[in-house]
Amino acid sequence: MQLTRTLAASLLFAGSALCAEAPSTHKALIAPKVFIVSMFEPEAQAWWNIPEFNLLAHNITIPGLSPIFPDVHCTEDYEVCQLITGESEINAAATVTTVAFSPLFDFTQTYWFVAGIAGVNPKKVTTGSATFARYAVQVALQYEIDIRELNSSYTTGYIPQGADYPGQYPTNIYGTEVFEVNSELRTIAADFARKANLSDSTTAQAYRPRYKTPSGKYKAATLPPSIVECDVATSDVYYSGNILGSAFENTTKVLTNGTGDYCASAQEDNATLEVLLRAAVHKLTDFSRIIVMRTASDFDRPYPGASATYNLLYSEQGGFEPALKNLYVAGIKVVEGIIDGWNATFAEGVKPTNYIGDIFGTLGGTPDFGPGRKQALIDGGAYKKRSIPNRLQRRG
Ligand SMILES: *[C@@H]1O[C@H](CO)[C@@H](O)[C@H](O)[C@H]1NC(C)=O
Ligand SMILES: *[C@@H]1O[C@H](CO)[C@@H](O)[C@H](O)[C@H]1NC(C)=O
Ligand SMILES: *[C@@H]1O[C@H](CO)[C@@H](O)[C@H](O)[C@H]1NC(C)=O
Ligand SMILES: *[C@@H]1O[C@H](CO)[C@@H](O)[C@H](O)[C@H]1NC(C)=O
Ligand SMILES: *[C@@H]1O[C@H](CO)[C@@H](O)[C@H](O)[C@H]1NC(C)=O
Ligand SMILES: *[C@@H]1O[C@H](CO)[C@@H](O)[C@H](O)[C@H]1NC(C)=O
Ligand SMILES: *[C@H]1O[C@H](CO)[C@@H](O)[C@H](O)[C@H]1NC(C)=O
């Protein structure tokens, strides 16, 4: 495999101008220690013009990347690289597939560092914080009926696929509903990030007290930014409000069998993880080397008394700037921690003690969520044999 890829890479370099700039080491594949996954330009720029390294030393154009982000960026020595997916699940899947399966790279020892901003659950975190996930849950992969066409038995319009009511476990499984990453690595990464002095804004400081309530249910939202280990939801739909916030909190619980702790919402992570999993099946990537960090740019639901539209469209929460800044401020500690500890720890890898992978158990082991490999494969593949009507035939 290694030989084939080296050969393919040489052929690529020799045969065409695919690279804006071909790496000087033609014989060796590019083997980054850390690969930063950014989703859009402001997240990417947070890592440019920093004193530690120059990610723009090499721009490598790869066919298949986003039309607006056509290059992978790498430092002079290729130890740290960065891609920019473009936003939402389709862009993330297409871009990460292009890179993960590219013959230019050797990713067998690479740490994938998803570093993006996110909306956050005020019960768990405040703006400016950096969250580190163990689970990523594709919360909107469900049926949906507008709540106005449902009766009072329904508290949300989202119904798990193959189920009748919210809160039930889905019986139609696509395989991307939940990913679980290395929780030992997550803790190490979060501890690195805790060395950072997080950035904040005066606007955010002025906004947070609005989440004070007598019960203290949003206490986390009123505190200064911090590092929090909690889970991320993925949805193409950029949602806001109490009902969807609560609905997806519940979906996370159901899909992770009660273990997941929903705190951040983004539009890409499960797509990225699905690709890294498919690449891991072919030993191109190591699924135990993934860190998912999301910094908090805004709240997913309003403070008590305010509306969902105000929260989404009109509020000045002051979290966007510090969230972008903290991608670098917290993230650089993670990158440096990995590189400085390479020989001692990270070259060999951090052994996970938890299950890692998807709901099918694709990488081996026994998922600690989902109905078990056997049933998941039945629910995922054998639906045609079942005689349950319409809703099961309409999967796409
Ligand atoms: C890489 O691209 C960036 C813009 O995206 C540019 O600023 C930088 O100079 C380029 N680097 C090289 C080595 O051409
Ligand atoms: C609401 O609709 C569901 C599905 O049609 C039905 O089973 C249930 O009895 C209805 N509940 C009420 C309170 O009307
Ligand atoms: C953290 O940064 C703030 C300003 O952003 C500064 O006032 C404070 O002294 C810093 N604390 C430490 C421990 O570096
Ligand atoms: C989430 O679950 C809680 C507890 O079961 C329930 O009270 C709440 O209505 C659910 N939220 C939604 C939007 O369905
Ligand atoms: C790590 O190991 C490599 C190869 O053995 C060596 O060249 C390098 O100096 C070591 N780095 C550190 C920081 O010890
Ligand atoms: C997760 O919950 C579902 C639905 O309640 C159940 O069928 C399944 O066995 C549970 N899986 C694990 C690993 O506990
Ligand atoms: C999405 O990925 C996160 C990790 O970032 C994982 O916790 C979650 O279970 C995944 N969800 C889905 C539906 O794939």
Coordinates of C-alpha atoms and ligand atoms in Angstrom, one line a residue:
M1 CA 0.0 0.0 0.0
Q2 CA 2.7 2.4 1.0
L3 CA 4.7 1.6 -2.1
T4 CA 1.7 2.1 -4.4
R5 CA 0.9 5.4 -2.8
T6 CA 4.5 6.6 -3.1
L7 CA 4.5 5.6 -6.7
A8 CA 1.2 7.3 -7.3
A9 CA 2.4 10.4 -5.6
S10 CA 5.6 10.5 -7.8
L11 CA 3.5 10.0 -10.9
L12 CA 1.2 12.9 -9.8
F13 CA 4.2 15.2 -9.2
A14 CA 5.9 14.2 -12.4
G15 CA 3.0 14.2 -14.6
S16 CA 1.1 17.4 -14.0
A17 CA 0.9 20.7 -12.3
L18 CA -1.6 19.5 -9.7
C19 CA 0.3 21.2 -7.0
A20 CA 0.5 25.0 -6.7
E21 CA 3.8 24.0 -5.4
A22 CA 5.2 20.5 -5.3
P23 CA 6.8 19.4 -2.1
S24 CA 10.5 19.4 -2.2
T25 CA 10.7 15.8 -0.9
H26 CA 9.3 14.1 -4.0
K27 CA 10.1 10.6 -2.7
A28 CA 8.5 10.9 0.7
L29 CA 4.8 11.4 1.1
I30 CA 3.7 14.3 3.2
A31 CA 3.1 12.9 6.7
P32 CA 1.8 15.7 8.9
K33 CA 1.7 15.3 12.6
V34 CA -1.3 17.5 13.0
F35 CA -4.0 18.2 10.4
I36 CA -6.2 21.1 11.3
V37 CA -9.7 20.9 9.8
S38 CA -11.3 24.4 9.4
M39 CA -14.7 24.9 7.9
F40 CA -14.7 28.4 6.6
E41 CA -12.3 31.3 6.0
P42 CA -12.5 33.1 9.4
E43 CA -11.7 29.8 11.2
A44 CA -8.8 29.2 8.8
Q45 CA -7.4 32.7 9.2
A46 CA -7.3 32.3 12.9
W47 CA -4.2 30.1 12.3
W48 CA -2.5 32.4 9.9
N49 CA -0.1 35.2 10.9
I50 CA 0.8 33.5 14.2
P51 CA 4.3 33.5 15.7
E52 CA 4.5 29.7 16.1
F53 CA 4.4 28.6 12.5
N54 CA 3.5 29.6 8.9
L55 CA 0.7 27.5 7.6
L56 CA 0.9 29.3 4.2
A57 CA 4.5 28.1 3.5
H58 CA 3.1 25.5 1.1
N59 CA -0.2 25.6 -0.7
I60 CA -1.1 22.3 -2.3
T61 CA -3.9 22.3 -4.8
I62 CA -5.8 19.0 -4.9
P63 CA -8.6 18.3 -7.5
G64 CA -11.8 17.6 -5.5
L65 CA -11.4 20.3 -2.9
S66 CA -13.9 23.2 -2.6
P67 CA -14.0 25.6 -5.5
I68 CA -13.5 28.4 -3.0
F69 CA -10.9 26.6 -0.9
P70 CA -8.8 24.7 -3.5
D71 CA -5.6 24.3 -1.4
V72 CA -4.3 22.3 1.5
H73 CA -2.0 24.6 3.5
C74 CA 1.2 23.3 5.2
T75 CA 4.0 24.6 7.3
E76 CA 7.6 24.7 5.9
D77 CA 8.4 21.3 7.3
Y78 CA 5.0 19.8 6.6
E79 CA 4.5 19.0 10.3
V80 CA 1.2 20.9 10.5
C81 CA -1.3 21.2 7.6
Q82 CA -4.8 22.6 7.3
L83 CA -7.7 22.1 5.0
I84 CA -10.9 24.2 4.7
T85 CA -14.0 22.1 4.1
G86 CA -16.5 24.8 3.2
E87 CA -19.6 24.8 5.4
S88 CA -22.1 22.0 6.0
E89 CA -22.1 18.3 5.7
I90 CA -21.8 17.9 2.0
N91 CA -18.7 20.2 1.8
A92 CA -17.1 18.5 4.8
A93 CA -17.6 15.0 3.4
A94 CA -16.4 15.9 -0.1
T95 CA -13.3 17.8 1.0
V96 CA -12.2 15.4 3.7
T97 CA -12.6 12.5 1.3
T98 CA -10.5 14.2 -1.3
V99 CA -7.7 14.7 1.3
A100 CA -7.9 11.5 3.3
F101 CA -7.7 9.3 0.1
S102 CA -5.2 11.5 -1.7
P103 CA -2.0 9.6 -2.6
L104 CA 0.1 12.7 -1.7
F105 CA -0.2 12.0 2.0
D106 CA 0.7 9.4 4.6
F107 CA -1.9 9.9 7.4
T108 CA -1.1 6.8 9.4
Q109 CA 0.3 8.8 12.3
T110 CA -1.6 12.0 11.8
Y111 CA -3.7 13.7 14.4
W112 CA -6.9 15.2 12.9
F113 CA -7.8 18.3 14.8
V114 CA -11.3 19.6 13.9
A115 CA -11.2 23.2 15.1
G116 CA -14.4 25.2 14.4
I117 CA -16.9 27.5 16.0
A118 CA -20.3 26.5 17.2
G119 CA -23.5 27.5 18.8
V120 CA -23.7 26.3 22.3
N121 CA -26.2 25.1 24.9
P122 CA -26.3 27.6 27.7
K123 CA -27.0 24.8 30.2
K124 CA -23.4 23.6 29.6
V125 CA -21.1 26.3 28.3
T126 CA -20.8 30.0 27.6
T127 CA -19.6 32.0 24.6
G128 CA -15.9 32.0 24.0
S129 CA -15.4 28.6 25.6
A130 CA -13.7 25.7 23.8
T131 CA -15.5 22.3 23.9
F132 CA -14.0 18.9 23.3
A133 CA -16.3 16.2 22.1
R134 CA -16.4 12.4 22.7
Y135 CA -19.6 11.9 20.7
A136 CA -20.7 13.6 17.5
V137 CA -24.4 13.2 16.8
Q138 CA -26.1 13.9 13.5
V139 CA -29.2 15.2 15.2
A140 CA -31.3 16.2 12.3
L141 CA -31.1 12.9 10.5
Q142 CA -34.7 12.3 11.3
Y143 CA -38.2 12.7 9.9
E144 CA -39.6 16.1 10.3
I145 CA -43.2 17.4 10.3
D146 CA -43.8 21.1 11.0
I147 CA -45.0 21.2 14.6
R148 CA -48.1 23.1 13.6
E149 CA -49.3 20.0 11.8
L150 CA -48.9 17.8 14.9
N151 CA -51.2 17.4 17.8
S152 CA -50.3 18.0 21.5
S153 CA -48.8 14.5 21.9
Y154 CA -45.7 15.9 20.1
T155 CA -43.2 18.3 21.7
T156 CA -41.1 18.6 18.6
G157 CA -41.6 18.0 14.8
Y158 CA -38.5 15.8 14.7
I159 CA -39.3 12.1 14.8
P160 CA -36.5 9.5 14.7
Q161 CA -36.5 7.5 11.4
G162 CA -38.5 4.3 11.6
A163 CA -40.1 5.5 14.9
D164 CA -43.5 7.1 15.7
Y165 CA -42.6 9.5 18.4
P166 CA -39.7 11.8 19.5
G167 CA -37.6 10.1 22.1
Q168 CA -37.8 6.6 20.6
Y169 CA -34.8 4.9 19.2
P170 CA -34.6 5.0 15.4
T171 CA -35.0 1.7 13.5
N172 CA -33.7 3.1 10.2
I173 CA -30.0 3.5 10.6
Y174 CA -27.7 5.2 8.1
G175 CA -24.5 4.6 10.1
T176 CA -23.5 8.2 10.5
E177 CA -25.9 9.0 13.4
V178 CA -23.2 8.8 16.1
F179 CA -19.4 8.8 16.1
E180 CA -17.4 8.2 19.2
V181 CA -13.8 9.4 19.3
N182 CA -10.9 8.6 21.7
S183 CA -11.8 9.9 25.1
E184 CA -8.3 9.5 26.5
L185 CA -7.0 11.7 23.7
R186 CA -9.8 14.2 24.3
T187 CA -8.9 14.6 27.9
I188 CA -5.2 15.1 27.1
A189 CA -6.1 17.7 24.4
A190 CA -8.5 19.5 26.8
D191 CA -5.7 19.6 29.4
F192 CA -3.4 21.1 26.9
A193 CA -6.0 23.7 26.1
R194 CA -6.5 24.5 29.8
K195 CA -3.0 26.1 29.7
A196 CA -4.4 28.8 27.5
N197 CA -5.6 32.2 28.6
L198 CA -8.8 32.4 26.7
S199 CA -9.8 35.5 24.9
D200 CA -13.1 37.3 25.8
S201 CA -15.0 40.4 24.7
T202 CA -16.7 43.1 26.7
T203 CA -19.9 42.6 24.7
A204 CA -20.0 38.9 25.7
Q205 CA -19.3 39.8 29.3
A206 CA -22.3 42.3 29.2
Y207 CA -24.6 39.7 27.5
R208 CA -24.0 36.7 29.7
P209 CA -25.8 37.9 32.9
R210 CA -29.1 37.8 30.9
Y211 CA -28.9 34.0 31.4
K212 CA -29.2 34.4 35.2
T213 CA -32.4 32.5 36.4
P214 CA -33.7 31.7 39.9
S215 CA -33.1 28.0 39.3
G216 CA -29.6 28.6 37.9
K217 CA -30.3 26.2 35.0
Y218 CA -28.2 28.5 32.7
K219 CA -25.4 29.1 35.3
A220 CA -22.8 27.9 32.9
A221 CA -23.8 30.6 30.4
T222 CA -23.1 33.3 33.0
L223 CA -19.6 32.3 33.8
P224 CA -16.4 33.4 31.9
P225 CA -15.2 31.2 29.0
S226 CA -13.6 27.9 29.9
I227 CA -12.6 24.5 28.5
V228 CA -15.4 22.0 28.6
E229 CA -15.6 18.3 27.7
C230 CA -19.0 17.8 26.1
D231 CA -20.5 16.6 22.8
V232 CA -21.2 18.2 19.5
A233 CA -24.3 17.9 17.3
T234 CA -24.1 18.1 13.5
S235 CA -27.0 19.4 11.5
D236 CA -27.1 21.2 8.1
V237 CA -29.9 23.2 9.5
Y238 CA -28.6 26.1 11.6
Y239 CA -31.2 26.0 14.3
S240 CA -32.1 28.3 17.2
G241 CA -34.6 28.3 20.1
N242 CA -35.8 26.4 23.1
I243 CA -37.7 23.7 21.3
L244 CA -35.1 22.6 18.9
G245 CA -32.3 23.0 21.5
S246 CA -34.3 20.7 23.8
A247 CA -35.2 18.3 21.0
F248 CA -31.6 17.8 19.9
E249 CA -30.4 17.6 23.5
N250 CA -32.9 14.7 23.8
T251 CA -31.8 13.2 20.4
T252 CA -28.2 13.2 21.6
K253 CA -29.2 11.3 24.8
V254 CA -31.2 8.7 22.8
L255 CA -28.6 8.1 20.1
T256 CA -25.8 7.8 22.7
N257 CA -27.8 5.6 25.1
G258 CA -27.7 8.3 27.7
T259 CA -24.0 9.0 27.7
G260 CA -23.7 11.9 25.3
D261 CA -23.9 15.4 26.7
Y262 CA -25.0 17.9 24.0
C263 CA -23.3 21.2 24.3
A264 CA -22.4 22.4 20.8
S265 CA -24.0 22.5 17.4
A266 CA -22.1 22.6 14.2
Q267 CA -22.7 21.7 10.6
E268 CA -19.9 19.3 9.6
D269 CA -18.4 17.1 12.2
N270 CA -20.2 13.9 11.5
A271 CA -19.5 14.2 7.9
T272 CA -15.8 14.6 8.6
L273 CA -15.8 11.7 11.0
E274 CA -17.6 9.4 8.5
V275 CA -14.8 10.0 6.0
L276 CA -12.0 9.5 8.5
L277 CA -13.8 6.2 9.5
R278 CA -14.0 5.0 5.9
A279 CA -10.3 5.9 5.5
A280 CA -9.5 4.1 8.7
V281 CA -11.1 0.9 7.3
H282 CA -8.3 0.9 4.7
K283 CA -5.7 1.8 7.3
L284 CA -5.2 5.2 5.7
T285 CA -6.1 7.1 8.9
D286 CA -6.1 6.1 12.5
F287 CA -9.5 6.7 14.1
S288 CA -8.0 6.9 17.5
R289 CA -6.2 10.1 16.5
I290 CA -9.1 12.6 16.2
I291 CA -9.8 15.6 18.3
V292 CA -13.0 17.6 17.9
M293 CA -12.8 21.1 19.3
R294 CA -15.6 23.6 18.9
T295 CA -15.3 27.1 20.4
A296 CA -18.5 28.9 21.3
S297 CA -19.6 31.8 19.1
D298 CA -23.3 32.1 20.2
F299 CA -26.0 30.4 22.2
D300 CA -28.4 27.9 20.6
R301 CA -31.4 29.3 22.5
P302 CA -32.4 32.7 24.0
Y303 CA -32.2 33.8 27.6
P304 CA -35.5 33.6 29.4
G305 CA -38.0 36.1 28.1
A306 CA -36.3 36.6 24.7
S307 CA -37.4 35.0 21.4
A308 CA -35.8 32.5 19.2
T309 CA -35.6 35.0 16.3
Y310 CA -34.0 37.5 18.6
N311 CA -31.4 34.9 19.6
L312 CA -30.6 33.9 16.1
L313 CA -31.0 37.2 14.1
Y314 CA -30.8 40.3 16.2
S315 CA -28.9 39.7 19.5
E316 CA -25.4 41.1 19.9
Q317 CA -23.8 38.2 21.9
G318 CA -20.2 39.2 21.4
G319 CA -19.0 35.6 21.1
F320 CA -18.0 35.4 17.5
E321 CA -14.7 37.3 17.8
P322 CA -13.4 35.5 20.9
A323 CA -14.6 32.1 19.5
L324 CA -12.4 32.6 16.4
K325 CA -9.5 33.9 18.5
N326 CA -9.8 31.0 20.8
L327 CA -9.5 28.4 18.0
Y328 CA -5.9 29.5 17.9
V329 CA -5.4 30.5 21.6
A330 CA -6.7 27.1 22.9
G331 CA -5.8 25.1 19.7
I332 CA -2.2 26.1 19.6
K333 CA -1.7 24.5 23.0
V334 CA -3.1 21.2 21.6
V335 CA -0.9 21.4 18.4
E336 CA 2.2 22.2 20.5
G337 CA 1.4 19.6 23.0
I338 CA 1.2 16.9 20.3
I339 CA 4.4 18.1 18.6
D340 CA 6.4 18.5 21.8
G341 CA 5.3 15.2 23.1
W342 CA 5.7 13.4 19.8
N343 CA 8.5 11.1 20.7
A344 CA 7.4 10.4 24.2
T345 CA 3.7 9.8 23.5
F346 CA 2.1 10.8 20.3
A347 CA 4.1 9.0 17.6
E348 CA 3.0 5.7 19.2
G349 CA -0.5 7.0 19.9
V350 CA -2.8 7.3 22.9
K351 CA -4.7 4.0 23.5
P352 CA -8.4 4.6 23.7
T353 CA -10.2 2.9 26.7
N354 CA -13.6 3.7 25.3
Y355 CA -15.2 2.3 22.2
I356 CA -14.3 4.3 19.1
G357 CA -16.1 4.3 15.8
D358 CA -19.6 4.2 14.4
I359 CA -22.9 2.5 15.2
F360 CA -22.1 -0.5 13.0
G361 CA -18.9 -1.3 14.8
T362 CA -17.1 -0.9 11.5
L363 CA -13.7 -0.7 13.0
G364 CA -14.3 -3.6 15.4
G365 CA -15.2 -3.6 19.1
T366 CA -18.6 -3.2 20.6
P367 CA -20.4 0.1 20.3
D368 CA -21.5 1.5 23.7
F369 CA -24.5 3.1 22.0
G370 CA -27.0 2.0 19.4
P371 CA -28.8 -1.4 19.1
G372 CA -25.6 -3.4 18.7
R373 CA -23.8 -4.3 15.5
K374 CA -26.2 -7.1 14.4
Q375 CA -29.4 -5.1 14.8
A376 CA -27.8 -1.9 13.4
L377 CA -26.8 -3.8 10.2
I378 CA -30.4 -5.2 10.0
D379 CA -31.9 -1.8 10.5
G380 CA -29.4 -0.2 8.1
G381 CA -29.5 -2.7 5.3
A382 CA -32.4 -5.1 5.4
Y383 CA -35.3 -2.6 5.5
K384 CA -36.7 -3.8 2.2
K385 CA -37.6 -7.1 3.8
R386 CA -39.8 -5.5 6.3
S387 CA -43.4 -4.8 5.5
I388 CA -43.8 -1.6 7.4
P389 CA -45.4 1.0 5.1
N390 CA -44.5 4.3 3.5
R391 CA -42.0 5.8 5.9
L392 CA -39.6 2.9 5.5
Q393 CA -39.7 2.9 1.7
R394 CA -39.1 6.6 1.4
R395 CA -35.5 6.6 2.5
G396 CA -33.1 8.2 0.1
Ligands
LIG1 C1 -0.6 30.5 0.0 O1 -1.9 31.1 -0.2 C2 -2.1 32.3 0.6 C3 -3.5 32.8 0.3 O2 -4.4 31.8 0.5 C4 -1.0 33.3 0.3 O3 -1.2 34.4 1.1 C5 0.3 32.7 0.4 O4 1.3 33.7 0.0 C6 0.5 31.5 -0.4 N1 1.8 30.9 -0.2 C7 2.7 30.6 -1.1 C8 3.9 30.0 -0.7 O5 2.5 30.9 -2.3
LIG2 C1 -51.9 12.5 18.0 O1 -51.6 11.9 16.8 C2 -51.1 10.6 16.9 C3 -50.7 10.1 15.5 O2 -51.8 10.3 14.7 C4 -52.2 9.7 17.6 O3 -51.7 8.4 17.7 C5 -52.5 10.3 18.9 O4 -53.6 9.6 19.5 C6 -52.9 11.8 18.8 N1 -53.0 12.3 20.2 C7 -53.9 13.2 20.5 C8 -53.9 13.8 21.9 O5 -54.8 13.6 19.7
LIG3 C1 -5.0 36.7 30.5 O1 -5.3 37.7 29.5 C2 -5.8 38.9 30.1 C3 -6.2 39.8 29.0 O2 -6.7 39.2 27.8 C4 -4.8 39.5 31.1 O3 -5.4 40.6 31.7 C5 -4.4 38.5 32.1 O4 -3.4 39.0 32.9 C6 -3.9 37.2 31.5 N1 -3.7 36.2 32.5 C7 -2.7 35.4 32.5 C8 -2.6 34.4 33.6 O5 -1.8 35.4 31.6
LIG4 C1 -37.0 16.5 25.9 O1 -37.1 15.5 26.9 C2 -37.7 16.1 28.1 C3 -37.7 15.0 29.2 O2 -38.2 13.8 28.7 C4 -39.2 16.5 27.8 O3 -39.8 17.1 28.9 C5 -39.1 17.6 26.7 O4 -40.4 17.9 26.3 C6 -38.3 17.0 25.5 N1 -38.1 18.1 24.5 C7 -38.7 18.1 23.3 C8 -38.5 19.4 22.5 O5 -39.3 17.2 22.9
LIG5 C1 12.4 12.7 18.2 O1 13.0 11.6 17.6 C2 13.6 12.0 16.4 C3 14.0 10.7 15.6 O2 14.5 9.8 16.5 C4 14.8 12.9 16.6 O3 15.4 13.3 15.4 C5 14.3 14.1 17.4 O4 15.3 15.0 17.7 C6 13.5 13.8 18.6 N1 12.8 15.0 19.1 C7 12.8 15.3 20.3 C8 12.1 16.6 20.7 O5 13.4 14.7 21.2
LIG6 C1 -29.2 1.5 23.4 O1 -30.6 1.8 23.5 C2 -31.4 1.0 22.6 C3 -32.8 1.5 22.7 O2 -33.3 1.6 24.0 C4 -31.3 -0.5 23.0 O3 -32.0 -1.3 22.1 C5 -29.8 -0.8 22.9 O4 -29.6 -2.1 23.3 C6 -28.9 0.1 23.7 N1 -27.5 -0.2 23.4 C7 -26.6 -0.3 24.3 C8 -25.2 -0.5 23.8 O5 -26.8 -0.2 25.5
LIG7 C1 -21.2 13.3 15.0 O1 -19.9 13.4 15.4 C2 -19.8 13.6 16.9 C3 -18.3 13.8 17.2 O2 -17.9 15.1 16.8 C4 -20.3 12.4 17.6 O3 -20.2 12.6 19.0 C5 -21.7 12.1 17.1 O4 -22.2 11.0 17.7 C6 -21.8 12.1 15.6 N1 -23.2 12.0 15.2 C7 -23.6 11.5 14.2 C8 -25.1 11.4 14.0 O5 -22.9 11.0 13.4

